[in-house]
Short mmCIF file of C-alpha atoms in Angstrom, two decimals:
data_model
loop_
_atom_site.label_atom_id
_atom_site.label_comp_id
_atom_site.label_asym_id
_atom_site.label_seq_id
_atom_site.Cartn_x
_atom_site.Cartn_y
_atom_site.Cartn_z
CA MET A 346 0.00 0.00 0.00
CA VAL A 347 1.06 3.56 -0.65
CA PHE A 348 0.70 4.46 3.03
CA ASP A 349 2.76 1.54 4.33
CA PRO A 350 6.02 3.53 4.72
CA LEU A 351 4.14 6.28 6.61
CA ILE A 352 2.41 3.76 8.87
CA LYS A 353 5.69 1.97 9.50
CA PHE A 354 7.35 5.26 10.43
CA PHE A 355 4.69 6.38 12.93
CA THR A 356 4.42 2.93 14.54
CA SER A 357 8.16 2.49 14.87
CA LEU A 358 9.66 1.81 18.30
CA ARG A 359 12.69 3.83 17.19
CA LEU A 360 10.46 6.88 16.82
CA THR A 361 9.29 6.38 20.40
CA VAL A 362 12.88 6.25 21.66
CA VAL A 363 13.84 9.35 19.62
CA CYS A 364 10.86 11.33 20.98
CA LEU A 365 11.67 10.35 24.55
CA GLY A 366 15.32 11.31 24.01
CA LEU A 367 14.34 14.68 22.54
CA SER A 368 12.00 15.25 25.49
CA ILE A 369 14.87 14.72 27.93
CA LEU A 370 17.09 17.05 25.87
CA LEU A 371 14.39 19.74 25.77
CA VAL A 372 13.89 19.59 29.53
CA PHE A 373 17.65 19.84 30.09
CA LEU A 374 18.22 22.75 27.67
CA GLY A 375 15.03 24.53 28.68
CA THR A 376 16.06 24.38 32.33
CA LEU A 377 19.48 25.86 31.52
CA ALA A 378 17.87 28.57 29.37
CA GLN A 379 15.86 29.82 32.35
CA VAL A 380 19.05 31.38 33.73
CA ASP A 381 19.18 33.95 30.91
CA MET A 382 15.60 33.95 29.59
CA GLY A 383 13.60 33.54 32.78
CA LEU A 384 10.95 30.92 33.42
CA TYR A 385 8.13 32.25 31.24
CA LYS A 386 10.18 33.00 28.13
CA ALA A 387 11.97 29.65 28.34
CA GLN A 388 8.62 27.87 28.64
CA ASN A 389 7.30 29.61 25.54
CA GLU A 390 10.39 29.05 23.41
CA PHE A 391 11.18 25.45 24.37
CA PHE A 392 7.96 23.79 25.49
CA ARG A 393 5.08 25.86 24.06
CA SER A 394 6.38 25.87 20.51
CA PHE A 395 6.74 23.56 17.51
CA LEU A 396 10.36 24.57 16.82
CA VAL A 397 13.16 25.98 18.96
CA PHE A 398 15.01 28.82 17.22
CA TRP A 399 18.52 30.09 17.84
CA GLY A 400 20.52 33.05 16.63
CA PRO A 401 23.40 35.30 17.80
CA LYS A 402 22.36 37.94 20.31
CA THR A 403 23.34 40.79 18.01
CA ALA A 404 21.63 39.31 14.93
CA THR A 405 18.04 39.79 13.81
CA TRP A 406 17.74 36.32 12.29
CA LYS A 407 17.16 32.94 13.91
CA ILE A 408 17.23 29.39 12.60
CA PRO A 409 15.37 26.30 13.91
CA VAL A 410 17.72 23.99 15.81
CA LEU A 411 15.40 21.63 17.69
CA PRO A 412 11.80 20.45 17.63
CA GLY A 413 9.73 22.17 20.31
CA GLY A 414 7.56 20.65 23.01
CA TYR A 415 4.36 20.75 20.96
CA LEU A 416 6.01 18.94 18.02
CA VAL A 417 7.67 16.26 20.17
CA GLY A 418 4.52 15.69 22.22
CA GLY A 419 2.32 15.60 19.12
CA VAL A 420 4.50 13.06 17.33
CA LEU A 421 4.73 10.93 20.47
CA LEU A 422 0.94 10.99 20.80
CA ILE A 423 0.50 9.91 17.18
CA ASN A 424 3.10 7.20 17.72
CA LEU A 425 1.27 5.82 20.75
CA VAL A 426 -2.15 5.82 19.08
CA ALA A 427 -0.87 4.36 15.80
CA SER A 428 1.13 1.63 17.53
CA HIS A 429 -1.86 0.76 19.65
CA ILE A 430 -4.17 0.40 16.69
CA MET A 431 -1.76 -1.54 14.48
CA ARG A 432 -0.08 -3.89 16.96
CA PHE A 433 -2.35 -4.65 19.89
CA LYS A 434 -5.60 -6.56 19.88
CA LEU A 435 -8.08 -6.27 22.73
CA THR A 436 -7.66 -9.66 24.41
CA ARG A 437 -7.71 -10.78 28.02
CA THR A 438 -3.93 -10.99 28.18
CA LYS A 439 -3.48 -7.46 26.78
CA VAL A 440 -5.92 -5.58 29.03
CA GLY A 441 -3.11 -4.22 31.20
CA ILE A 442 -1.16 -2.96 28.18
CA TRP A 443 -4.28 -1.23 26.86
CA MET A 444 -4.75 0.50 30.21
CA VAL A 445 -1.11 1.63 30.34
CA HIS A 446 -1.26 3.04 26.82
CA PHE A 447 -4.54 4.80 27.43
CA GLY A 448 -3.07 6.29 30.60
CA LEU A 449 -0.08 7.65 28.69
CA ILE A 450 -2.32 9.06 25.94
CA LEU A 451 -4.55 10.68 28.55
CA LEU A 452 -1.47 12.15 30.24
CA LEU A 453 -0.30 13.78 26.99
CA LEU A 454 -3.78 15.09 26.19
CA GLY A 455 -4.18 16.38 29.73
CA GLN A 456 -0.89 18.25 29.56
CA LEU A 457 -1.93 19.82 26.27
CA GLY A 458 -5.27 20.80 27.82
CA THR A 459 -3.51 22.32 30.81
CA ASP A 460 -1.19 24.27 28.53
CA LEU A 461 -4.02 25.65 26.41
CA LEU A 462 -6.80 26.12 28.95
CA SER A 463 -5.20 26.84 32.32
CA ARG A 464 -4.41 30.31 33.62
CA GLU A 465 -2.85 31.76 36.73
CA SER A 466 -3.65 35.13 38.24
CA THR A 467 -3.44 36.92 41.58
CA LEU A 468 -6.02 38.38 43.93
CA HIS A 469 -4.65 41.17 46.11
CA LEU A 470 -6.90 42.18 48.99
CA ARG A 471 -6.56 44.52 51.93
CA GLU A 472 -8.48 43.75 55.10
CA GLY A 473 -12.12 44.68 54.56
CA GLU A 474 -11.72 44.88 50.76
CA ALA A 475 -13.78 42.74 48.39
CA LYS A 476 -13.23 41.85 44.73
CA ASN A 477 -14.92 39.65 42.15
CA TYR A 478 -11.91 39.48 39.83
CA SER A 479 -8.27 38.47 39.80
CA GLU A 480 -5.45 39.99 37.75
CA ALA A 481 -2.83 38.47 35.45
CA ASP A 482 0.76 39.15 36.47
CA ARG A 483 2.25 39.40 32.98
CA GLN A 484 -0.61 40.47 30.74
CA ALA A 485 -2.29 43.85 30.33
CA GLU A 486 -5.50 45.14 28.80
CA LEU A 487 -6.76 48.51 27.64
CA ALA A 488 -10.06 49.22 29.38
CA VAL A 489 -12.44 51.65 27.68
CA ILE A 490 -15.10 52.37 30.30
CA ASP A 491 -18.39 54.15 29.64
CA THR A 492 -19.18 55.92 32.95
CA THR A 493 -22.17 57.94 31.78
CA ASP A 494 -24.77 55.94 33.70
CA ALA A 495 -24.63 56.54 37.44
CA ASP A 496 -25.48 52.96 38.44
CA THR A 497 -23.37 50.85 36.08
CA ASP A 498 -20.17 51.11 34.08
CA LYS A 499 -19.89 49.51 30.66
CA VAL A 500 -16.39 48.13 30.17
CA VAL A 501 -14.78 47.06 26.89
CA ALA A 502 -11.42 45.37 27.53
CA ILE A 503 -8.89 45.07 24.70
CA PRO A 504 -6.24 42.40 25.48
CA GLN A 505 -2.51 42.99 25.13
CA GLY A 506 -2.26 40.62 22.17
CA LEU A 507 -4.39 42.98 20.04
CA LEU A 508 -2.49 46.05 21.22
CA MET A 509 0.84 44.54 20.17
CA ARG A 510 -0.34 44.32 16.55
CA LYS A 511 -0.49 48.14 16.31
CA LYS A 512 -3.63 48.12 14.17
CA ASP A 513 -7.10 49.62 14.24
CA ILE A 514 -9.35 47.88 16.74
CA HIS A 515 -13.06 47.81 15.94
CA GLN A 516 -15.42 46.87 18.75
CA SER A 517 -19.18 46.68 18.20
CA ASP A 518 -19.78 48.10 21.69
CA LEU A 519 -17.76 51.23 20.95
CA PRO A 520 -18.92 54.09 18.69
CA PHE A 521 -15.32 54.82 17.66
CA VAL A 522 -12.15 53.02 16.56
CA VAL A 523 -9.15 52.55 18.82
CA ARG A 524 -6.04 53.02 16.69
CA VAL A 525 -2.85 51.72 18.31
CA LYS A 526 0.01 53.94 17.16
CA GLN A 527 2.72 52.66 19.51
CA PHE A 528 3.02 49.81 21.97
CA TYR A 529 5.85 49.28 24.45
CA ALA A 530 5.96 45.81 26.03
CA ASN A 531 8.18 47.24 28.79
CA SER A 532 8.62 50.93 29.43
CA VAL A 533 9.07 53.76 31.85
CA VAL A 534 6.92 56.91 31.97
CA GLU A 535 8.38 60.08 33.48
CA ASP A 536 7.54 63.76 33.76
CA ARG A 537 8.35 65.78 30.68
CA PRO A 538 11.47 67.97 31.28
CA THR A 539 10.87 71.70 31.36
CA GLY A 540 11.80 73.37 28.08
CA SER A 541 11.97 70.09 26.15
CA THR A 542 11.62 70.57 22.38
CA ALA A 543 10.92 66.91 21.61
CA PRO A 544 7.34 66.21 20.54
CA PRO A 545 5.15 64.78 23.30
CA PRO A 546 4.06 61.13 23.00
CA ALA A 547 0.36 62.12 22.91
CA THR A 548 -1.83 65.20 22.58
CA GLU A 549 -4.51 64.56 25.22
CA GLY A 550 -4.69 63.74 28.91
CA ILE A 551 -1.32 63.26 30.53
CA GLY A 552 0.41 62.89 27.15
CA PRO A 553 1.72 66.50 26.78
CA LEU A 554 3.17 66.37 30.32
CA ALA A 555 5.04 63.06 30.10
CA THR A 556 7.67 61.11 28.24
CA VAL A 557 7.76 57.38 27.56
CA LYS A 558 10.83 55.25 26.94
CA GLU A 559 10.97 51.62 25.84
CA LEU A 560 12.98 49.24 28.02
CA PRO A 561 14.33 45.69 27.47
CA ARG A 562 11.97 42.86 28.41
CA ILE A 563 12.18 41.59 31.99
CA THR A 564 13.18 37.95 32.52
CA GLU A 565 13.51 37.81 36.33
CA MET A 566 10.82 35.91 38.23
CA ASP A 567 10.33 38.58 40.91
CA ARG A 568 9.92 41.46 38.42
CA ARG A 569 7.67 42.06 35.45
CA ASP A 570 7.26 44.26 32.40
CA VAL A 571 5.31 47.51 32.70
CA PRO A 572 3.65 48.13 29.30
CA SER A 573 2.61 51.44 27.78
CA ALA A 574 0.87 52.45 24.56
CA VAL A 575 -0.10 55.46 22.50
CA VAL A 576 -3.62 55.16 21.12
CA GLU A 577 -5.76 57.40 18.96
CA ILE A 578 -9.52 57.58 19.37
CA GLN A 579 -10.89 57.86 15.84
CA ALA A 580 -14.60 58.76 15.59
CA PRO A 581 -16.43 58.44 12.25
CA ASP A 582 -16.33 62.21 11.72
CA ARG A 583 -13.07 63.23 13.39
CA SER A 584 -10.12 62.25 15.54
CA LEU A 585 -10.52 62.81 19.28
CA GLY A 586 -6.76 62.97 19.79
CA THR A 587 -4.02 60.63 20.96
CA TRP A 588 -3.59 59.31 24.50
CA LEU A 589 -0.67 57.88 26.42
CA VAL A 590 -1.84 54.92 28.51
CA SER A 591 0.40 53.01 30.88
CA GLU A 592 0.37 50.99 34.06
CA TYR A 593 2.51 53.80 35.48
CA ILE A 594 -0.51 56.10 35.23
CA GLU A 595 -2.64 55.36 38.28
CA LYS A 596 -5.73 57.49 37.50
CA PRO A 597 -7.85 56.80 34.39
CA GLN A 598 -7.97 59.51 31.75
CA ARG A 599 -11.35 60.87 30.64
CA PHE A 600 -12.88 62.15 27.42
CA THR A 601 -16.39 62.72 26.07
CA TYR A 602 -18.04 61.80 22.79
CA ASN A 603 -21.69 62.14 21.75
CA ASN A 604 -22.61 63.34 25.25
CA ARG A 605 -21.16 60.22 26.86
CA THR A 606 -18.18 60.09 29.21
CA TYR A 607 -15.41 57.51 28.81
CA LYS A 608 -12.32 56.51 30.76
CA LEU A 609 -9.11 55.06 29.33
CA GLU A 610 -6.95 52.83 31.48
CA LEU A 611 -4.13 50.36 30.76
CA ARG A 612 -4.21 47.87 33.61
CA PRO A 613 -3.37 44.21 34.39
CA ARG A 614 -5.76 41.87 32.62
CA ARG A 615 -8.75 40.98 34.76
CA TYR A 616 -10.59 37.67 35.05
CA TYR A 617 -14.05 38.13 36.52
CA SER A 618 -15.84 35.43 38.50
CA ALA A 619 -19.41 34.81 39.61
CA PHE A 620 -18.48 35.19 43.30
CA THR A 621 -16.90 37.86 45.50
CA ILE A 622 -14.07 37.36 47.99
CA ARG A 623 -13.77 39.72 50.97
CA LEU A 624 -10.73 39.61 53.25
CA MET A 625 -11.89 39.57 56.86
CA GLU A 626 -8.51 38.99 58.52
CA PHE A 627 -4.93 38.09 57.58
CA ARG A 628 -2.66 36.38 60.08
CA HIS A 629 1.12 36.09 59.98
CA ASP A 630 2.01 33.92 62.98
CA LEU A 631 5.59 33.47 64.22
CA TYR A 632 7.18 30.90 66.45
CA ALA A 633 7.43 32.32 69.99
CA GLY A 634 10.57 34.36 70.55
CA THR A 635 11.72 34.17 66.90
CA ASP A 636 11.16 35.81 63.53
CA ILE A 637 10.52 32.42 61.89
CA PRO A 638 7.11 32.26 60.17
CA LYS A 639 4.76 29.65 61.62
CA ASN A 640 1.64 30.21 59.58
CA PHE A 641 0.14 32.46 56.89
CA SER A 642 -3.64 32.45 56.68
CA SER A 643 -6.47 34.49 55.23
CA ARG A 644 -9.98 34.43 56.66
CA VAL A 645 -12.23 35.41 53.78
CA GLN A 646 -15.95 35.79 53.16
CA LEU A 647 -17.26 34.12 50.02
CA GLN A 648 -20.42 35.66 48.56
CA ARG A 649 -22.32 34.56 45.47
CA PRO A 650 -25.43 36.63 44.65
CA ASP A 651 -26.96 34.24 42.11
CA THR A 652 -27.12 31.35 44.60
CA GLY A 653 -27.38 33.33 47.84
CA GLU A 654 -24.26 31.64 49.21
CA ASN A 655 -22.52 33.57 51.98
CA ARG A 656 -19.92 31.84 54.16
CA GLU A 657 -16.51 32.26 55.72
CA VAL A 658 -13.50 30.23 54.59
CA LYS A 659 -9.95 30.02 55.93
CA ILE A 660 -7.18 29.77 53.34
CA TYR A 661 -3.71 28.84 54.55
CA MET A 662 -0.59 27.03 53.37
CA ASN A 663 -1.41 23.67 51.73
CA ASN A 664 -5.13 24.28 52.31
CA PRO A 665 -6.51 26.15 49.28
CA LEU A 666 -10.09 27.07 48.51
CA ARG A 667 -11.52 25.13 45.56
CA TYR A 668 -14.70 26.72 44.26
CA ALA A 669 -16.48 27.13 40.91
CA GLY A 670 -13.59 25.68 38.90
CA GLU A 671 -10.95 27.89 40.54
CA THR A 672 -8.38 27.16 43.22
CA LEU A 673 -7.21 29.95 45.53
CA TYR A 674 -3.85 29.44 47.26
CA GLN A 675 -2.18 31.52 49.96
CA ALA A 676 0.76 32.95 47.99
CA SER A 677 2.08 36.11 49.66
CA PHE A 678 1.12 39.08 51.82
CA ASP A 679 1.71 42.79 52.38
CA ARG A 680 4.58 43.87 54.59
CA ASP A 681 2.30 45.49 57.15
CA ASP A 682 0.43 42.17 57.62
CA HIS A 683 -2.92 43.75 56.71
CA GLY A 684 -3.17 42.51 53.15
CA THR A 685 -3.01 39.16 51.39
CA ILE A 686 -2.07 37.95 47.91
CA LEU A 687 -3.92 34.85 46.75
CA GLN A 688 -2.89 32.89 43.67
CA VAL A 689 -5.92 31.96 41.58
CA VAL A 690 -5.52 28.91 39.32
CA HIS A 691 -8.11 27.98 36.71
CA ASN A 692 -7.30 24.59 35.20
CA PRO A 693 -10.14 22.49 33.77
CA SER A 694 -7.69 19.59 33.21
CA TRP A 695 -6.33 19.44 36.75
CA LEU A 696 -7.69 15.95 37.42
CA THR A 697 -6.28 14.43 34.23
CA PRO A 698 -2.77 13.65 35.57
CA TYR A 699 -4.28 11.84 38.58
CA PHE A 700 -6.53 9.70 36.39
CA SER A 701 -3.59 8.99 34.06
CA CYS A 702 -1.27 7.86 36.86
CA VAL A 703 -3.97 5.67 38.41
CA LEU A 704 -4.75 4.13 35.02
CA VAL A 705 -1.08 3.41 34.30
CA GLY A 706 -0.53 1.98 37.79
CA VAL A 707 -3.60 -0.26 37.65
CA GLY A 708 -2.67 -1.33 34.13
CA LEU A 709 0.81 -2.41 35.24
CA VAL A 710 -0.65 -4.37 38.15
CA VAL A 711 -3.26 -6.03 35.92
CA GLN A 712 -0.66 -6.99 33.32
CA PHE A 713 1.72 -8.35 35.97
CA MET A 714 -1.04 -10.36 37.68
CA THR A 715 -2.27 -11.72 34.33
CA HIS A 716 1.16 -13.14 33.53
CA LEU A 717 1.68 -14.30 37.12
CA PHE A 718 -1.58 -16.24 37.20
CA GLY A 719 -0.89 -17.67 33.75
CA PHE A 720 2.56 -18.81 34.76
CA SER A 721 1.29 -20.30 38.04
CA PHE A 722 -1.48 -22.18 36.23
CA LYS A 723 0.93 -23.64 33.67
CA ARG A 724 3.37 -24.69 36.39
CA ARG A 725 0.64 -26.34 38.45
CA THR A 726 -0.63 -28.18 35.38
CA ALA A 727 2.87 -29.42 34.53
#
């Protein structure tokens, strides 16, 4: 058959060994790369990619030097499925092998699901403060907020990925176009020097009074990029001017159009939830007579209007709150011990690795016992 060479290739045991070897090499090189790139950039370039590219630091070009995590994992998944279909028949003596293979396939699919669907964010609360959203550490969004109505605000959030394209952004909920003229993935915004003859970055709001400078991307784990952008609000009949937006700018900037008031704000990306978390009390306990931490805990009030749920929960180390598909961990705290930082993890595939490991373990036991009983029966018969 014309497809025989292709089938032979994807069902080859050599391909399995090569994929496993490349996986080990990727883990080794990706771990070393974290020293210079940082954790997140190394993850994206080595494990969340189809090819790993390399080039001199001073050059603008790069060449592919290794298959990435997605390519190796995808080929290994095809290899497992193809080998299973072509070589193994569902018989009593092969039940354990089927379970082991299905466990490995589920493990690969679960990891892919975790990579594509999971997200991590933080919830920073001061005592007495309540929020129904968490914020991404390394992603931003441009919020265009219609504040005309006294009771409600209408928010249109434009994610960082669209801002980086530097194109016109059309949103059906906005009566104007947001034109991204400049985007700085990492930047610093400072006061404009007196007597400066350089053109200001923007014409409206804080733009004429400030300067913006692009900085190299941050790779350290304990620091992050601070993005900025210059956007133009283009109405159908005229331009409303250009605006400098940045996470350095704490107060939103305002403008009006068609008798409606809007606010512009570049802020960390928000993930809203159906429930509200209020921090009742944060505790930072020490061992008596020392400065050694004994316990970090947050006593929070969970409120959900649609179900009427209202209860108190204590979150502390190794005891997270799992609710509505999200897991809230005690991650950090404010230096004055009156604020907490909770890590919020949303991972629909979080149970997949447990099922996979159980399936592989049970499969190995079943296969071992099948051969053991068969051997014992033959020996007794002899």
